[in-house]
Coordinates of C-alpha atoms in Angstrom, one line a residue:
M665 CA -9.8 -45.9 20.0
T666 CA -6.4 -44.4 20.8
G667 CA -3.5 -46.3 22.6
A668 CA -4.3 -44.2 25.9
A669 CA -8.1 -45.1 25.8
N670 CA -7.1 -48.9 25.1
E671 CA -4.7 -48.7 28.1
L672 CA -7.3 -47.2 30.4
L673 CA -9.7 -50.2 29.5
L674 CA -7.0 -52.5 31.0
R675 CA -7.6 -50.8 34.4
R676 CA -10.4 -52.9 35.9
H677 CA -12.0 -50.1 37.9
F678 CA -12.3 -47.5 35.0
V679 CA -16.0 -48.3 33.8
F680 CA -17.2 -49.0 37.4
N681 CA -15.7 -45.5 38.5
R682 CA -17.5 -43.7 35.6
L683 CA -20.8 -45.6 36.3
Q684 CA -20.5 -44.8 40.0
H685 CA -19.5 -41.3 39.6
Y686 CA -22.6 -40.5 37.5
A687 CA -25.0 -42.3 39.9
I688 CA -26.0 -45.0 37.5
E689 CA -27.4 -48.1 39.2
Y690 CA -26.2 -51.4 37.9
D691 CA -26.1 -55.0 38.8
T692 CA -22.3 -56.0 39.4
S693 CA -22.8 -59.5 38.5
K694 CA -23.6 -58.6 34.9
F695 CA -20.5 -56.7 34.4
A696 CA -17.7 -59.1 35.1
G697 CA -14.5 -59.3 33.2
S698 CA -12.1 -56.8 31.9
D699 CA -13.1 -53.1 31.3
A700 CA -13.5 -53.8 27.6
V701 CA -16.0 -56.4 28.2
Q702 CA -17.6 -54.1 30.9
L703 CA -17.8 -51.2 28.5
K704 CA -19.3 -53.3 25.7
R705 CA -22.0 -54.6 28.1
A706 CA -22.7 -51.2 29.6
L707 CA -23.2 -49.8 26.1
A708 CA -25.4 -52.7 25.2
A709 CA -27.5 -52.3 28.3
G710 CA -27.8 -48.5 27.5
K711 CA -26.3 -47.7 31.0
L712 CA -24.0 -45.0 29.5
D713 CA -27.3 -43.1 28.3
E714 CA -28.7 -43.0 31.8
V715 CA -26.6 -40.2 33.2
P716 CA -29.1 -38.1 35.2
P717 CA -29.5 -34.6 33.6
G718 CA -29.0 -33.0 37.1
R719 CA -25.7 -34.6 37.4
R720 CA -24.2 -32.6 34.4
E721 CA -26.0 -29.5 35.4
M722 CA -24.4 -29.8 38.9
E723 CA -20.9 -30.3 37.5
T724 CA -21.4 -27.2 35.3
S725 CA -22.7 -25.2 38.3
M726 CA -19.7 -26.3 40.4
E727 CA -17.3 -25.1 37.7
F728 CA -19.1 -21.8 37.3
Q729 CA -19.1 -21.4 41.1
W730 CA -15.3 -22.2 41.2
L731 CA -14.5 -19.4 38.6
A732 CA -16.7 -17.0 40.1
A733 CA -14.8 -17.3 43.3
L734 CA -11.5 -16.5 41.6
S735 CA -10.1 -13.1 41.4
L736 CA -9.0 -11.5 38.3
T737 CA -5.5 -11.7 39.5
Q738 CA -5.9 -15.4 39.6
L739 CA -7.6 -15.5 36.3
S740 CA -4.8 -13.5 34.7
S741 CA -2.7 -16.7 34.2
N742 CA -5.4 -17.9 31.7
P743 CA -6.3 -15.1 29.3
E744 CA -9.4 -17.0 27.7
L745 CA -11.0 -17.2 31.2
F746 CA -9.9 -13.6 32.0
V747 CA -11.7 -12.2 28.8
Q748 CA -14.7 -14.5 29.7
K749 CA -15.3 -13.3 33.1
R750 CA -14.2 -9.7 32.8
F751 CA -15.8 -8.6 29.5
L752 CA -18.3 -11.1 28.3
D753 CA -22.0 -12.2 29.1
P754 CA -23.1 -15.9 29.5
S755 CA -23.7 -16.1 25.9
G756 CA -20.2 -15.1 24.8
A757 CA -21.0 -11.8 23.5
L758 CA -19.5 -8.4 24.7
A759 CA -21.3 -7.1 27.9
P760 CA -21.3 -3.3 27.6
Q761 CA -22.1 -2.8 31.3
K762 CA -18.8 -4.4 32.3
L763 CA -16.7 -1.9 30.4
D764 CA -17.4 1.7 29.7
A765 CA -16.6 2.8 26.0
R766 CA -14.3 5.5 27.4
K767 CA -12.3 3.3 29.7
L768 CA -8.9 1.5 29.1
V769 CA -8.2 -1.7 30.9
T770 CA -4.4 -2.4 31.4
V771 CA -3.3 -5.8 32.3
E772 CA 0.3 -6.3 33.6
Y773 CA 2.1 -9.6 33.6
S774 CA 5.5 -10.8 34.4
G775 CA 8.2 -11.7 31.8
S776 CA 8.1 -15.4 33.0
Q777 CA 4.6 -15.8 31.8
G778 CA 5.9 -16.3 28.2
N779 CA 3.4 -15.7 25.4
F780 CA 0.7 -14.5 27.7
A781 CA 0.3 -11.1 25.7
A782 CA -0.3 -13.0 22.5
R783 CA -2.8 -15.3 24.1
L784 CA -4.7 -12.4 25.6
V785 CA -4.8 -10.5 22.4
L786 CA -6.0 -13.6 20.5
A787 CA -8.7 -14.2 23.0
V788 CA -10.1 -10.8 22.4
I789 CA -10.2 -10.8 18.6
P790 CA -13.3 -12.8 18.2
V791 CA -15.2 -10.5 20.5
E792 CA -16.9 -7.9 18.4
G793 CA -16.4 -4.3 19.5
L794 CA -13.5 -5.1 21.8
Y795 CA -9.8 -4.3 20.9
A796 CA -6.4 -5.3 22.5
I797 CA -2.8 -4.8 21.9
G798 CA 0.4 -5.6 23.7
A799 CA 2.9 -2.9 24.7
R800 CA 6.0 -2.8 22.5
S801 CA 8.5 -2.0 25.3
E802 CA 8.8 -2.4 29.1
P803 CA 6.8 -3.0 31.3
H804 CA 4.9 -5.9 30.1
Q805 CA 1.4 -4.8 29.6
V806 CA -1.6 -5.5 27.4
F807 CA -4.3 -2.7 26.7
I808 CA -7.9 -3.6 26.1
S809 CA -10.8 -1.3 25.4
R810 CA -14.0 -0.7 23.4
N811 CA -12.4 2.3 21.9
V812 CA -9.5 1.4 19.4
E813 CA -7.9 4.7 19.5
L814 CA -7.2 4.5 23.3
V815 CA -5.7 1.1 22.7
W816 CA -3.4 2.2 20.0
A817 CA -2.5 5.4 21.8
A818 CA -1.6 3.5 25.0
A819 CA 0.7 1.2 23.0
G820 CA 2.6 4.3 21.6
I821 CA 1.2 3.8 18.0
T822 CA 0.8 7.2 16.4
E823 CA -0.3 6.0 12.8
I824 CA -3.9 6.5 13.5
R825 CA -5.1 10.0 12.1
N826 CA -8.5 11.7 12.1
A827 CA -10.1 9.0 14.2
R828 CA -9.7 6.4 11.4
P829 CA -11.4 3.4 12.7
L830 CA -9.5 0.0 12.9
S831 CA -11.3 -2.9 11.3
L832 CA -11.5 -6.4 12.9
A833 CA -9.3 -7.7 10.1
Q834 CA -6.6 -5.2 10.8
A835 CA -6.8 -5.9 14.6
K836 CA -6.4 -9.7 13.8
A837 CA -3.5 -9.1 11.6
D838 CA -1.7 -6.9 14.1
A839 CA -2.4 -9.5 16.9
E840 CA -0.9 -12.3 14.8
E841 CA 2.2 -10.2 14.1
L842 CA 2.5 -9.6 17.7
H843 CA 2.1 -13.3 18.5
K844 CA 5.0 -14.0 16.2
R845 CA 7.3 -11.4 17.7
L846 CA 6.8 -12.6 21.3
P847 CA 9.7 -14.9 22.3
E848 CA 9.0 -18.0 24.4
L849 CA 10.5 -17.5 27.7
A850 CA 11.9 -20.3 30.1
N851 CA 9.3 -22.2 32.1
I852 CA 11.4 -22.1 35.3
A853 CA 10.9 -18.7 37.2
A854 CA 14.0 -16.6 37.9
D855 CA 13.5 -17.0 41.8
A856 CA 13.3 -20.8 41.5
E857 CA 16.4 -20.9 39.3
H858 CA 18.3 -18.9 41.8
R859 CA 17.2 -21.1 44.8
H860 CA 18.2 -24.2 42.9
S861 CA 21.7 -22.7 42.0
R862 CA 22.2 -21.8 45.7
L863 CA 21.6 -25.4 46.7
L864 CA 23.9 -26.7 44.0
N865 CA 26.8 -24.7 45.2
S866 CA 26.1 -25.1 48.9
D867 CA 29.0 -26.7 50.9
N868 CA 26.8 -28.2 53.6
Y869 CA 24.3 -29.8 51.5
S870 CA 23.5 -33.4 52.1
P871 CA 22.1 -35.7 49.4
S872 CA 18.5 -36.7 50.1
P873 CA 15.2 -36.8 48.2
V874 CA 13.5 -34.9 51.1
R875 CA 12.7 -31.2 50.5
Q876 CA 10.7 -28.9 48.0
Y877 CA 10.8 -29.0 44.3
T878 CA 9.6 -26.9 41.5
V879 CA 7.9 -29.0 38.8
D880 CA 7.6 -28.5 35.0
S881 CA 5.4 -30.8 32.6
P882 CA 4.3 -29.9 29.3
T883 CA 1.2 -32.1 29.7
L884 CA 0.1 -30.2 32.9
N885 CA 1.1 -26.8 31.7
G886 CA -1.1 -27.4 28.6
V887 CA -4.2 -27.9 30.7
T888 CA -6.3 -24.9 30.9
C889 CA -6.4 -23.6 34.6
P890 CA -6.8 -20.1 35.8
D891 CA -4.6 -20.8 38.8
T892 CA -1.3 -18.8 38.9
R893 CA 0.8 -21.0 41.3
R894 CA 3.6 -23.0 39.9
L895 CA 3.5 -26.8 40.1
S896 CA 4.9 -27.8 43.4
F897 CA 6.1 -31.1 44.9
C898 CA 7.4 -31.7 48.5
I899 CA 9.0 -35.0 49.7
S900 CA 9.2 -35.9 53.4
A901 CA 10.2 -38.9 55.5
A902 CA 7.3 -41.2 56.2
E903 CA 7.0 -43.0 59.5
S904 CA 8.7 -46.2 58.7
E905 CA 10.8 -48.7 60.5
V906 CA 12.4 -49.6 57.0
D907 CA 16.1 -49.1 56.8
P908 CA 17.6 -47.6 53.8
P909 CA 17.9 -48.2 50.8
H910 CA 14.4 -49.2 51.2
R911 CA 13.3 -46.4 53.1
I912 CA 9.7 -45.0 52.7
Y913 CA 9.1 -41.4 51.7
Q914 CA 5.7 -39.6 51.4
A915 CA 5.0 -36.6 49.1
S916 CA 2.4 -34.0 48.6
F917 CA 2.0 -32.4 45.2
D918 CA -0.1 -29.5 43.9
F919 CA -0.2 -29.6 40.0
R920 CA -3.0 -26.8 40.0
V921 CA -5.5 -29.2 37.9
A922 CA -4.5 -32.1 40.3
K923 CA -3.7 -32.3 44.1
G924 CA -2.8 -35.2 46.1
V925 CA -0.2 -37.5 47.7
M926 CA 2.5 -39.9 46.8
I927 CA 4.2 -42.8 48.5
L928 CA 7.7 -43.6 47.3
S929 CA 10.3 -46.2 47.8
P930 CA 13.2 -47.8 45.9
S931 CA 11.7 -51.1 46.4
L932 CA 8.3 -51.7 44.9
R933 CA 7.7 -54.8 47.3
T934 CA 8.6 -52.6 50.4
L935 CA 6.1 -50.1 49.0
Y936 CA 3.3 -52.4 48.6
T937 CA 4.0 -54.0 52.0
F938 CA 4.0 -50.5 53.6
C939 CA 0.7 -49.5 52.1
R940 CA -0.9 -52.7 53.2
Q941 CA 0.3 -52.8 56.7
K942 CA 0.8 -49.2 57.7
L943 CA -1.9 -47.6 55.7
G944 CA -4.4 -50.6 55.7
D945 CA -5.0 -50.1 52.0
D946 CA -5.1 -52.3 48.9
V947 CA -2.8 -51.6 46.1
P948 CA -2.5 -52.9 42.5
S949 CA -1.3 -56.5 42.6
K950 CA 1.3 -56.0 39.9
A951 CA 3.2 -52.8 38.7
R952 CA 3.2 -52.1 35.0
E953 CA 6.6 -51.7 33.2
Y954 CA 7.6 -48.1 33.4
D955 CA 11.3 -48.3 33.0
S956 CA 13.6 -51.0 31.7
D957 CA 16.6 -49.3 33.3
P958 CA 19.6 -51.6 33.8
E959 CA 20.2 -50.2 37.2
D960 CA 17.1 -51.9 38.6
D961 CA 17.8 -53.7 41.8
S962 CA 17.9 -57.5 41.1
D963 CA 20.3 -60.2 42.0
D964 CA 20.2 -61.5 38.4
E965 CA 21.8 -58.3 37.1
E966 CA 24.6 -58.5 39.8
A967 CA 25.3 -62.2 38.6
S968 CA 25.3 -61.0 35.1
A969 CA 27.8 -58.3 36.0
S970 CA 30.2 -60.7 37.6
G971 CA 30.9 -62.3 34.2
S972 CA 29.0 -65.5 34.6
Q973 CA 27.6 -67.0 31.4
P974 CA 24.7 -69.6 30.8
G975 CA 26.1 -72.9 30.1
F976 CA 29.4 -72.6 32.0
K977 CA 30.1 -73.5 35.5
R978 CA 31.3 -70.6 37.7
R979 CA 34.8 -71.1 39.0
A980 CA 35.2 -71.2 42.8
S981 CA 37.5 -68.3 43.4
A982 CA 38.0 -66.6 46.6
A983 CA 39.1 -63.5 44.7
L984 CA 35.9 -63.7 42.7
G985 CA 33.7 -64.4 45.5
G986 CA 35.1 -61.5 47.5
S987 CA 34.7 -59.2 44.5
V988 CA 31.0 -60.1 44.3
R989 CA 30.4 -59.6 48.0
A990 CA 32.1 -56.1 47.7
R991 CA 30.1 -55.2 44.9
K992 CA 26.8 -56.3 46.7
R993 CA 28.0 -54.3 49.8
A994 CA 28.7 -51.2 47.6
R995 CA 25.2 -51.6 46.0
R996 CA 23.6 -51.7 49.4
T997 CA 25.4 -48.5 50.5
R998 CA 25.0 -46.3 47.3
V999 CA 22.4 -43.6 47.1
P1000 CA 19.3 -45.0 45.3
L1001 CA 18.3 -43.0 42.2
K1002 CA 15.2 -44.7 41.2
Y1003 CA 11.9 -44.6 43.2
H1004 CA 8.6 -46.5 42.7
V1005 CA 5.6 -44.2 43.3
L1006 CA 2.0 -44.9 44.4
L1007 CA -0.3 -42.0 44.4
R1008 CA -3.9 -40.7 44.8
Y1009 CA -5.3 -37.3 44.0
R1010 CA -8.2 -34.9 43.7
E1011 CA -9.2 -33.4 40.4
T1012 CA -9.5 -29.8 41.4
R1013 CA -11.7 -28.4 38.6
A1014 CA -14.5 -30.6 39.6
G1015 CA -13.4 -31.5 43.1
V1016 CA -13.6 -35.2 42.5
I1017 CA -11.4 -37.6 44.5
H1018 CA -9.7 -40.3 42.4
Y1019 CA -9.3 -42.9 45.2
H1020 CA -8.0 -45.8 42.9
T1021 CA -4.0 -46.0 43.5
E1022 CA -2.0 -45.0 40.5
E1023 CA 1.5 -45.9 39.7
G1024 CA 4.6 -44.2 38.5
M1025 CA 8.4 -43.9 38.6
L1026 CA 10.7 -41.2 39.6
K1027 CA 14.3 -41.0 38.9
F1028 CA 16.9 -38.6 40.1
V1029 CA 19.6 -37.5 37.6
D1030 CA 22.5 -38.1 40.0
E1031 CA 23.4 -38.9 43.4
E1032 CA 23.1 -35.3 44.5
Q1033 CA 19.4 -35.8 44.2
L1034 CA 18.8 -32.2 43.1
E1035 CA 16.9 -32.9 39.9
F1036 CA 14.5 -35.7 38.8
S1037 CA 12.4 -36.9 35.9
A1038 CA 9.3 -38.8 36.5
R1039 CA 6.2 -40.6 34.8
I1040 CA 3.1 -41.0 36.5
D1041 CA -0.4 -42.0 36.0
L1042 CA -3.1 -39.4 36.5
S1043 CA -5.9 -41.3 34.7
P1044 CA -8.9 -40.9 33.9
Y1045 CA -8.6 -37.0 34.0
L1046 CA -5.0 -36.3 32.8
G1047 CA -3.7 -39.5 31.1
L1048 CA -1.1 -42.1 31.6
K1049 CA 2.6 -41.8 32.1
V1050 CA 2.3 -38.1 32.4
E1051 CA 6.2 -36.8 32.2
L1052 CA 7.5 -34.3 34.8
T1053 CA 10.9 -32.8 35.6
G1054 CA 11.6 -31.4 39.1
R1055 CA 14.4 -29.2 40.4
K1056 CA 14.9 -28.8 44.3
V1057 CA 14.5 -25.3 45.2
C1058 CA 14.5 -25.3 49.0
D1059 CA 16.5 -27.2 51.6
V1060 CA 13.9 -26.9 54.3
E1061 CA 11.4 -29.9 55.0
E1062 CA 7.8 -29.2 55.0
V1063 CA 5.0 -31.4 56.6
P1064 CA 2.6 -32.5 54.0
T1065 CA -0.7 -30.9 54.3
D1066 CA -2.6 -34.0 52.8
K1067 CA -2.8 -37.5 54.0
W1068 CA -3.3 -40.9 52.2
R1069 CA -6.6 -41.3 54.1
D1070 CA -8.0 -38.1 52.6
F1071 CA -8.1 -39.9 49.4
T1072 CA -10.0 -43.2 50.3
R1073 CA -13.2 -44.7 48.8
A1074 CA -15.0 -43.8 52.0
R1075 CA -14.1 -40.2 51.6
Y1076 CA -15.2 -40.3 47.9
D1077 CA -18.5 -41.9 48.8
Q1078 CA -19.1 -39.2 51.5
E1079 CA -18.6 -36.3 49.1
N1080 CA -20.4 -37.9 46.4
A1081 CA -23.4 -38.4 48.5
A1082 CA -23.3 -34.9 49.7
R1083 CA -23.5 -33.7 46.0
L1084 CA -26.1 -35.8 45.0
R1085 CA -28.2 -34.5 47.9
L1086 CA -28.0 -31.0 46.2
L1087 CA -29.7 -32.3 42.9

């Protein structure tokens, strides 16, 4: 198995979660131990072969219903799904009734969508009897039709004479050439860049993690999703009596394929205590190693920085002692850059709540707290240590729409039972 799969098996809830999700009955006393042991016993008992057929059909049906409810505008960010819904029948062949042979479909897109045109053209190529080509000048457009002459004429190509037909091989070669010519544009939209720059140059900006961010992630951007919204992330202050630098923050995030909540704090111990006492929730007993950053808060590092060495007695010096106390005071008052994260989320495609608490680490680039990088777990759907980068784009605080209690085991059981009743 891959390293990511092996790491998932170290999470004791993974196998139980899968068995429960597919409504498989099992005796918990026979599945004790690590997830690796549980998986072996589940395989030996044939439990993983007992997935009810209706369960998979239900998930497929839910996905089709979700796609059917989306408009073509929403689907336009995903060329493959756009072609599937707009031109094809359920078998994947061209549906003539969806497109008249004398009609030309024009799809417009913004320059910030990068290689959209090439992806759309390449999605059309395998469809027999359907042709597409991108415009060679502004505005950004792709032309699609069952009539190849209409496509080439709309794109301003005049080489076709006497209604000469265009073969599939020629169309593919042209699309591949177009794909090579299209430049990769920046992921950050122009408006987000402008808003970030305005905050950066503002005279009255006060450093704080609170506010709205635009997020970029190679992993999340690579997941097929028809949603056109950008990845968003909003941090607000949580109701907590803890004083800085161990203040508690809450965040809501919408990564298109995953939507949920986070709890953040510079102190992992404070974070666990808050979740247990304020939220009445269990959290992992021990955080995994995400970052070995030397700025981690620990008295051992402070002692090391003071010049003490193992095997030698520390000299009793008033000046030295004062220096250590001054450094500790400075450390207590500085702006924290690193925040531990606990999160829960809903996988939006199937609508399934992931109620097990995941972990992560978020670190701001500097004390201005305008940009951050993060690594978070979004298992089992999206993987472990998913990398994110964020840039603050708005200095107005938003109230999170989702709450921690919306992602509990009780809510999962309630929704799961409702789905199973539909089988």
